[in-house]
mmCIF file of C-alpha atoms in Angstrom:
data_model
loop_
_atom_site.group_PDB
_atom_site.id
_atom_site.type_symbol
_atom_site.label_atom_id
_atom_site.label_comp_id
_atom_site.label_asym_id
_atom_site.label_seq_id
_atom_site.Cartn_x
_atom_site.Cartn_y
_atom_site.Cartn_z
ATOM 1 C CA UNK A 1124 41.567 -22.990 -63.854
ATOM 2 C CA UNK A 1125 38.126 -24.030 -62.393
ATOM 3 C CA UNK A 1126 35.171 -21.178 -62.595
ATOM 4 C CA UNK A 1127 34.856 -19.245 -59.155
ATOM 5 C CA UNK A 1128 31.092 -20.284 -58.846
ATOM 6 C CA UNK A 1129 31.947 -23.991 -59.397
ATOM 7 C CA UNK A 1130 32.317 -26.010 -56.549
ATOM 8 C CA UNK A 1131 34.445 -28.900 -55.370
ATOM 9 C CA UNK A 1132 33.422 -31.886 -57.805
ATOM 10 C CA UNK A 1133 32.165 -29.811 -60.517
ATOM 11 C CA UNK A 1134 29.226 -29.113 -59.314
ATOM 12 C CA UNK A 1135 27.601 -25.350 -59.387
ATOM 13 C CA UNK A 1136 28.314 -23.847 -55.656
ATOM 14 C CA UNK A 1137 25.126 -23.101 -53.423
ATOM 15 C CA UNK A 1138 25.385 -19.217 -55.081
ATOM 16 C CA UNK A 1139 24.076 -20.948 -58.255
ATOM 17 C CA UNK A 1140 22.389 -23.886 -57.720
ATOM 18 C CA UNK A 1141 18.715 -22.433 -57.864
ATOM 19 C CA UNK A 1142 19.312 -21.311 -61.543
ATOM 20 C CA UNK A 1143 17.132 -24.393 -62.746
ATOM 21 C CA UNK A 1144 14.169 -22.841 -61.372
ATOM 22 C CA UNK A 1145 12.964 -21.158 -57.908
ATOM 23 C CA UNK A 1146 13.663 -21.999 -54.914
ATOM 24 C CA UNK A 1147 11.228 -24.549 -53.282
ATOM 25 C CA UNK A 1148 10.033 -21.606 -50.841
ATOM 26 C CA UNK A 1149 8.598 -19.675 -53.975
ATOM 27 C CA UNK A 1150 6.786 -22.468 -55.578
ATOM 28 C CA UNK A 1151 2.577 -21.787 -55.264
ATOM 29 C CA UNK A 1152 0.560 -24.517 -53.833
ATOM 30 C CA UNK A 1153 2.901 -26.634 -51.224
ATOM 31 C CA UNK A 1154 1.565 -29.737 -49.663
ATOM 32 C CA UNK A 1155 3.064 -28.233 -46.082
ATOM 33 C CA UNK A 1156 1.758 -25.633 -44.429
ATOM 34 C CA UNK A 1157 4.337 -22.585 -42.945
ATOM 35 C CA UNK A 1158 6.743 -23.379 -40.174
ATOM 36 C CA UNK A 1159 6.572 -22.725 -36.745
ATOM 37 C CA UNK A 1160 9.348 -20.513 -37.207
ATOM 38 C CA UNK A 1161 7.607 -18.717 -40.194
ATOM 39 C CA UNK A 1162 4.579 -18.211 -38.472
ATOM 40 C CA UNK A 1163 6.645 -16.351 -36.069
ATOM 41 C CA UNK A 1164 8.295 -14.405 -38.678
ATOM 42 C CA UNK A 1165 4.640 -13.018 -40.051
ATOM 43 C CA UNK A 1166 3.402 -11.801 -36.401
ATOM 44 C CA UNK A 1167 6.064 -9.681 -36.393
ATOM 45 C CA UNK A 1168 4.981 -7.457 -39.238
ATOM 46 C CA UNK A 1169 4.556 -3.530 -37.844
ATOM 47 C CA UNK A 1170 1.757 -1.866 -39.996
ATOM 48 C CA UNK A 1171 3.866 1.883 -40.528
ATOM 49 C CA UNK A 1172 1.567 3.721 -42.720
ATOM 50 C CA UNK A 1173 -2.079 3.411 -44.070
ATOM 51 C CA UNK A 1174 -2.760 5.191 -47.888
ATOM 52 C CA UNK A 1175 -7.295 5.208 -47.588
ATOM 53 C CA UNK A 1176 -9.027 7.345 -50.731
ATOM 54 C CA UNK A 1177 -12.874 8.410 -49.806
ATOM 55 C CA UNK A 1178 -15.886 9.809 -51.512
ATOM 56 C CA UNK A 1179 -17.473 12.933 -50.576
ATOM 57 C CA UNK A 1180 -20.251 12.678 -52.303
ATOM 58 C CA UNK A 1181 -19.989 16.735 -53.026
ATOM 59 C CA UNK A 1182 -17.594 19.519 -54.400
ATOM 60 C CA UNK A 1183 -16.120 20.766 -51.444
ATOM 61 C CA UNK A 1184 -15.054 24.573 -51.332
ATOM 62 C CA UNK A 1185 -11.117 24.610 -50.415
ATOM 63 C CA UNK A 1186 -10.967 28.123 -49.720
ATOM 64 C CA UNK A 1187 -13.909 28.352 -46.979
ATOM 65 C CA UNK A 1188 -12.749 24.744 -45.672
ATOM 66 C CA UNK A 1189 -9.111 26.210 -44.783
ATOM 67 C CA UNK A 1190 -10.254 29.602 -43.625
ATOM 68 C CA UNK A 1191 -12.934 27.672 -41.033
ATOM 69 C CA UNK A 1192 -10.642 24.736 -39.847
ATOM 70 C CA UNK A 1193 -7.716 25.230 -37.455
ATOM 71 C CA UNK A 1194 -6.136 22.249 -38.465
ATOM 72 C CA UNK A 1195 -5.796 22.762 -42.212
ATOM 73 C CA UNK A 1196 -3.451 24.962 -44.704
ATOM 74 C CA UNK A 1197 -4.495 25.617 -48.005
ATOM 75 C CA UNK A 1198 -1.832 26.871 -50.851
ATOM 76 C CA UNK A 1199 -3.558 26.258 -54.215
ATOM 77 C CA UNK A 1200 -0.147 27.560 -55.703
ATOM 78 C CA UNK A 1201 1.976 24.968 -54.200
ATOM 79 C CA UNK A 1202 -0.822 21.919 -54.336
ATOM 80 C CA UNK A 1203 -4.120 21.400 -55.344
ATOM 81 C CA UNK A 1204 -5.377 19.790 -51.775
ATOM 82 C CA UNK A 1205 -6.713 21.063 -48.692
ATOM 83 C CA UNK A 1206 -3.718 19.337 -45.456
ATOM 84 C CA UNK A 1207 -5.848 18.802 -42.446
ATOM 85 C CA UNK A 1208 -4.159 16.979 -40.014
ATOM 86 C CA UNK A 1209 -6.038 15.225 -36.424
ATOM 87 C CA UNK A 1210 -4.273 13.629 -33.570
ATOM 88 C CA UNK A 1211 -6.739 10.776 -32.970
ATOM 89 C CA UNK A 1212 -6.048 9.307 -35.075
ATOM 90 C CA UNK A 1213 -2.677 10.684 -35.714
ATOM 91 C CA UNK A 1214 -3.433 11.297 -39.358
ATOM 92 C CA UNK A 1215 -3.564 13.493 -42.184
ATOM 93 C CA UNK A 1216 -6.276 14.374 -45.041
ATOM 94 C CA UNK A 1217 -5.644 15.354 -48.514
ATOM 95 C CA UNK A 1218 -9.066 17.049 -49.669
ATOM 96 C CA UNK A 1219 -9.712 17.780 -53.459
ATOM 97 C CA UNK A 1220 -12.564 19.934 -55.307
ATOM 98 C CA UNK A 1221 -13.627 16.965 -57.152
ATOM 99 C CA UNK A 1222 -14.860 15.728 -53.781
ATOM 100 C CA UNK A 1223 -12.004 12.791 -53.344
ATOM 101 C CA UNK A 1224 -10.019 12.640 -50.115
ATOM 102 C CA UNK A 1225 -6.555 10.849 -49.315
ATOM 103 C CA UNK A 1226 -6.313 9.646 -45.787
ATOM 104 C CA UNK A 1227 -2.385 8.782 -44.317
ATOM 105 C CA UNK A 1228 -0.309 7.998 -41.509
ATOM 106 C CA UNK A 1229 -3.068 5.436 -39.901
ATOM 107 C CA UNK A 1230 -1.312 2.531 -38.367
ATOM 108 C CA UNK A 1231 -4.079 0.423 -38.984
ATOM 109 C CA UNK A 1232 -7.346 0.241 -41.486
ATOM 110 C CA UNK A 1233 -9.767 0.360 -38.661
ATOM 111 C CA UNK A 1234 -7.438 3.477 -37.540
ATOM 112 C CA UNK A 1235 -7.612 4.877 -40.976
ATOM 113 C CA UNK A 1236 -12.221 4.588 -41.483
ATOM 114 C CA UNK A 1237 -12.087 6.357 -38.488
ATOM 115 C CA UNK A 1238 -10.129 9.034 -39.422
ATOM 116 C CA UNK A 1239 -12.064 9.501 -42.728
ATOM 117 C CA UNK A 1240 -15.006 9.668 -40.710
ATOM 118 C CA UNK A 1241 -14.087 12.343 -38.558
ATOM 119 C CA UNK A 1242 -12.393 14.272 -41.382
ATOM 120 C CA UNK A 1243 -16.205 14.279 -43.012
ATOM 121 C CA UNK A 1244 -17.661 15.743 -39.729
ATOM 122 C CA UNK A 1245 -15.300 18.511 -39.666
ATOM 123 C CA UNK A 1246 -15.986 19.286 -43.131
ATOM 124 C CA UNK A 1247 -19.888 18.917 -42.203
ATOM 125 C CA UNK A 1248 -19.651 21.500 -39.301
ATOM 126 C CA UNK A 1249 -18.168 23.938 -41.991
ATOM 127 C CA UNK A 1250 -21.081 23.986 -43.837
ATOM 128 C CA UNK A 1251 -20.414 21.080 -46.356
ATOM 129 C CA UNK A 1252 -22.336 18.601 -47.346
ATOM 130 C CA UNK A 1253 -19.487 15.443 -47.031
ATOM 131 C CA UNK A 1254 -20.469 11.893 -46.353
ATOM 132 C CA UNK A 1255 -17.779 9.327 -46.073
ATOM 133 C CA UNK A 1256 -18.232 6.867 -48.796
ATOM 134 C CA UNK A 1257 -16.566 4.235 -51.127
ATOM 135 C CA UNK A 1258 -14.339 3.965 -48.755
ATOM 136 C CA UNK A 1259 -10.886 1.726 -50.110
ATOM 137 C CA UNK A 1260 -7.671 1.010 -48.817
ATOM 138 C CA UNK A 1261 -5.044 1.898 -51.675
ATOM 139 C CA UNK A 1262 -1.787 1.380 -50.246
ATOM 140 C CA UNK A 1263 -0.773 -0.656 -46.636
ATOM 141 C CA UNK A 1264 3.623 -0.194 -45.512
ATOM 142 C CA UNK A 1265 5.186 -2.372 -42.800
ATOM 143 C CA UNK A 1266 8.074 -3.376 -41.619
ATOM 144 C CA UNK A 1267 10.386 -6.434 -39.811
ATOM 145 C CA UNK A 1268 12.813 -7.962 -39.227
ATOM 146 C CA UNK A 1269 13.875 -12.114 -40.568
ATOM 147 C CA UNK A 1270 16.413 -11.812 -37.596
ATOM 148 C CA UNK A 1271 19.800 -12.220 -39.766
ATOM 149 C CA UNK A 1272 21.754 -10.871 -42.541
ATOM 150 C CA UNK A 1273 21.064 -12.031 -45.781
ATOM 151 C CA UNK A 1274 23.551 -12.675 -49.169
ATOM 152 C CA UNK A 1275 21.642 -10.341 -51.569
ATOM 153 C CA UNK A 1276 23.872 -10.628 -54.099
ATOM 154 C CA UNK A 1277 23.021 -14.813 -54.403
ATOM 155 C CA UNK A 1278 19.563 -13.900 -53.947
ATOM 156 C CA UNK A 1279 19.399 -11.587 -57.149
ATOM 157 C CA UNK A 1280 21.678 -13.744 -59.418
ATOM 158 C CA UNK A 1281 18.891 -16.872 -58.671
ATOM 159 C CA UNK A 1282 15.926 -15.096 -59.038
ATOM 160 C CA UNK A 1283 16.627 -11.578 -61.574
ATOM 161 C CA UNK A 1284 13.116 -12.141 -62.394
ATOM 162 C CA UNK A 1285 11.706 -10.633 -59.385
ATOM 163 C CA UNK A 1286 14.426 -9.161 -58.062
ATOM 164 C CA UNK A 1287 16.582 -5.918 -58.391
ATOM 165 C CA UNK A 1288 19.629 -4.572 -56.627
ATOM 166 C CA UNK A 1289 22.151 -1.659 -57.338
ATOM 167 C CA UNK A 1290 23.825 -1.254 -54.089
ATOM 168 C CA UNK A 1291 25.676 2.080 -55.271
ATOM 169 C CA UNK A 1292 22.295 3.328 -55.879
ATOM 170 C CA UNK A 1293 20.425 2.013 -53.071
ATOM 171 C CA UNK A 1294 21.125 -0.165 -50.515
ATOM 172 C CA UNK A 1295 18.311 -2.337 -49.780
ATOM 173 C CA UNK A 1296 17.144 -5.444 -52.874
ATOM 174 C CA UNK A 1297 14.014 -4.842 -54.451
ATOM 175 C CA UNK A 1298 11.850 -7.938 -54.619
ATOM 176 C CA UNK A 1299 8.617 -7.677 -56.430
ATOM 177 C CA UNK A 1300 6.339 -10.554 -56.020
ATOM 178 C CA UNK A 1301 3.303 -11.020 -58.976
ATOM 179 C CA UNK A 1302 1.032 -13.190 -56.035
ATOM 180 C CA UNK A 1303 0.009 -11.470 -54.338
ATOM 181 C CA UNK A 1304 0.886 -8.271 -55.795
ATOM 182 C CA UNK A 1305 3.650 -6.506 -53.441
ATOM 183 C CA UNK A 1306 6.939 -4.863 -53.591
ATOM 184 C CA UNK A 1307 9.305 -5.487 -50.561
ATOM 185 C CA UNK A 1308 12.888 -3.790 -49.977
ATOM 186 C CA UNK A 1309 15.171 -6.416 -48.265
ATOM 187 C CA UNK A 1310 18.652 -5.190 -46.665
ATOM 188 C CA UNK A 1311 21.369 -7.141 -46.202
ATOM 189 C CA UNK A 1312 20.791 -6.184 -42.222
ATOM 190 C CA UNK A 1313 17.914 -9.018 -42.481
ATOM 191 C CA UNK A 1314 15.156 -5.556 -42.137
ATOM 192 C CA UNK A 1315 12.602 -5.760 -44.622
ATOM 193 C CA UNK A 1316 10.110 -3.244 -45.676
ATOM 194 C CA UNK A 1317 6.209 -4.383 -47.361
ATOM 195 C CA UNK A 1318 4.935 -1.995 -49.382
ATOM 196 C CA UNK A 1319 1.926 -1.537 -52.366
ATOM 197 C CA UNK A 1320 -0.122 -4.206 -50.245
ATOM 198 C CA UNK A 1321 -3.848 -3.776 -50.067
ATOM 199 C CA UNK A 1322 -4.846 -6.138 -47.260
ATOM 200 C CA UNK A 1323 -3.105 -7.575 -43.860
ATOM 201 C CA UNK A 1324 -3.780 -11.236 -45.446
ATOM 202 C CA UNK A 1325 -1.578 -10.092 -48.732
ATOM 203 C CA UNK A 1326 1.205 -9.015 -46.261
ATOM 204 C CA UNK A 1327 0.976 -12.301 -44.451
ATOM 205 C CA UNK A 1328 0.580 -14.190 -47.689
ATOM 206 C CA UNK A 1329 3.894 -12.507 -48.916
ATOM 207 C CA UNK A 1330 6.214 -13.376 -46.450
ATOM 208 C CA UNK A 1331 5.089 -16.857 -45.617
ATOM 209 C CA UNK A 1332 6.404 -17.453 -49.027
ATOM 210 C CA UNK A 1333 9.470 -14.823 -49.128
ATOM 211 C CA UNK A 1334 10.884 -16.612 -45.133
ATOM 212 C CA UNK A 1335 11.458 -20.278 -46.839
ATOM 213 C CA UNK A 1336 13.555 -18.167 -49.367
ATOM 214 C CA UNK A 1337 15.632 -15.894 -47.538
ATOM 215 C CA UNK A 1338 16.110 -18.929 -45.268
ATOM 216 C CA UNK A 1339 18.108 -20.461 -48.610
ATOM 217 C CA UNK A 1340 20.493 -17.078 -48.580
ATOM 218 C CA UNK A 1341 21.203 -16.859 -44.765
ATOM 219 C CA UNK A 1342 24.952 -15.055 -44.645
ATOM 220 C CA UNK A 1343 26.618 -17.130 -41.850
ATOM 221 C CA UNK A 1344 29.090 -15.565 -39.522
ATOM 222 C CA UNK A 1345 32.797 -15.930 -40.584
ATOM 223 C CA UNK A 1346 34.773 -18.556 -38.450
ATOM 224 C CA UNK A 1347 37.470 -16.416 -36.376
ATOM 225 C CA UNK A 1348 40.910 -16.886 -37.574
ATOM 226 C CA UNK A 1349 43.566 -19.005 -35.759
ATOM 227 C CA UNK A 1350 47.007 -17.109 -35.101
ATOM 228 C CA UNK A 1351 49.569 -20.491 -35.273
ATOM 229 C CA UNK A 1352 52.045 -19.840 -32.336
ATOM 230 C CA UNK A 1353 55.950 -20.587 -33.070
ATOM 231 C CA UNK A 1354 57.361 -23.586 -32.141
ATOM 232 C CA UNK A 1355 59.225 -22.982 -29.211
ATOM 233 C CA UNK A 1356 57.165 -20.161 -27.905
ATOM 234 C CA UNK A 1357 55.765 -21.742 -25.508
ATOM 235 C CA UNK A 1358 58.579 -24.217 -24.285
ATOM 236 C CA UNK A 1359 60.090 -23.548 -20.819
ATOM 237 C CA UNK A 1360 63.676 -23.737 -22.031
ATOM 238 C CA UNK A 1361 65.567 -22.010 -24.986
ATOM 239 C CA UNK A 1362 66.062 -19.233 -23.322
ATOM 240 C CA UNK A 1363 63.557 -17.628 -24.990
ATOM 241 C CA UNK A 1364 61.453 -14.713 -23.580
ATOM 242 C CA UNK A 1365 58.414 -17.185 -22.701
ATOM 243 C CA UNK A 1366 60.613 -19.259 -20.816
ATOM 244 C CA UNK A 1367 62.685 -19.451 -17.387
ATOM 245 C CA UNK A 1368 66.078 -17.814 -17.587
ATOM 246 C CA UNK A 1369 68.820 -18.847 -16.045
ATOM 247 C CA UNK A 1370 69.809 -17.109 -12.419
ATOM 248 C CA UNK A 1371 73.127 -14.826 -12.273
ATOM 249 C CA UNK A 1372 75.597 -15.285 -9.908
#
C-alpha cells in the first residue's frame, strides 16, 4: 500500500516536498525584491505594546514617590517597583531603587520616550533628582493578519527547525526566526502575532520573509460536495412523486 504522504507517481506530496531544504521564501539574500502583495502584507502590522527600560541617573525613594503621586501604588511585599500609570500616553512605569525604570503599553517608540520623559518630571516635582537617560527599546508586540488560514501542521513538519506547535497545549505555531531575531505565534485563522522585536525595520524585515512562506501552506477551501440525484427523479413519467400523475375519473 503506497505511504499517505506520497503522491500520485511516487513523488513526495506538496506536505513534504520542502524537506530538502527551506522554502525559497526563507532563503537570505534573493535577487527579487518583496511583492506587491507582500508589501501590503507588512503595512498592515498594528504596533500593540511597547517594553522601553530608562536610567535615572539616581536612587529614587519608593516610599515618598508613592505617598506624593496620585497615580502610583506601592506594595514592597507584593513587588519590588513603584506602578505609576499616565493617560497621555496611555502607559505605565515600573520604578526601581536602583534607579532603572520599565516603561509599557506605548503603541509606538516615539509614544513610549515621551512617556519616560514625563514619568521623570513627575518624579522631579517630588523632590527627586531623575533625568531620563540611556533610553532603549527592549521589547516591540504587533499584530496582523496574512488574510487566510494556514496548514500549520505542513508548515512544522518542513521546517521543525524554527518551528513549534502542540495544538492541545496551545493553539497558535511558534515560529522563531534567528535573522532578525523574533518570535511570531501564527494561528491557523491566518492572525499572527510579532513579538521580542527591537525595531519597526526587524518587524518589517520578518515578515517580508515569513509572507513568501505561509504563501507555500495556504489551506484552500474544500470543494462542496455533489448529492448525485436518482435516475428517474427527475423524469416526468413513472409515476413517481416528481412527476405528473395520472387524472381520476
Amino acid at each position: 500500500m503506497a505511504s499517505p504522504l506520497m503522491g500520485g507517481g511516487g513523488g513526495l506530496s506538496p506536505i513534504m516536498r520542502s524537506n530538502a531544504g527551506p522554502p525559497a521564501g526563507h532563503m537570505e539574500g534573493g535577487t527579487g525584491g518583496p511583492s506587491a502583495e507582500t508589501l501590503r502584507f507588512v503595512a498592515s502590522i498594528k504596533l500593540t505594546n511597547v517594553v522601553a527600560t530608562v536610567n535615572l541617573d539616581c536612587k529614587p525613594d519608593l516610599k515618598s514617590i508613592a505617598l506624593g503621586a496620585r497615580n502610583a501604588e506601592y506594595n514592597p511585599r507584593r513587588f519590588p517597583a513603584v506602578i505609576m500609570h499616565i493617560k497621555e500616553p496611555k502607559s505605565a512605569a515600573l520604578i526601581f531603587s536602583s534607579g532603572k525604570m520599565v516603561v509599557t503599553g506605548t503603541r509606538s517608540e516615539t509614544d513610549s520616550l515621551q512617556a519616560a520623559h514625563k514619568y521623570t518630571t513627575i518624579m522631579k516635582r517630588l523632590k527627586c533628582a531623575a533625568n531620563c537617560t540611556e533610553f532603549r527599546v527592549q521589547n516591540m508586540t504587533a499584530s496582523c493578519d496574512i488574510g487566510f488560514p494556514i496548514r500549520l501542521e505542513g508548515l512544522v513538519m518542513d521546517q521543525p527547525r524554527f518551528c513549534s506547535y502542540e495544538p492541545e497545549l496551545f493553539p497558535g505555531l511558534v515560529y522563531r526566526m534567528y535573522n532578525p531575531k523574533i518570535v511570531l505565534l501564527i494561528f491557523v485563522s491566518g492572525r499572527i502575532i510579532i513579538t521580542g522585536a527591537k525595531t519597526r525595520r526587524d518587524m518589517d524585515a520578518a515578515l517580508e520573509k515569513l509572507h513568501p512562506i505561509l504563501l507555500e501552506y495556504r489551506k484552500m477551501p474544500a470543494a462542496p460536495s455533489s448529492v448525485p440525484v436518482k435516475e428517474g427523479a427527475m423524469s416526468a413519467g413513472g409515476g413517481g412523486r416528481g412527476g405528473v400523475g395520472k387524472r381520476k375519473r
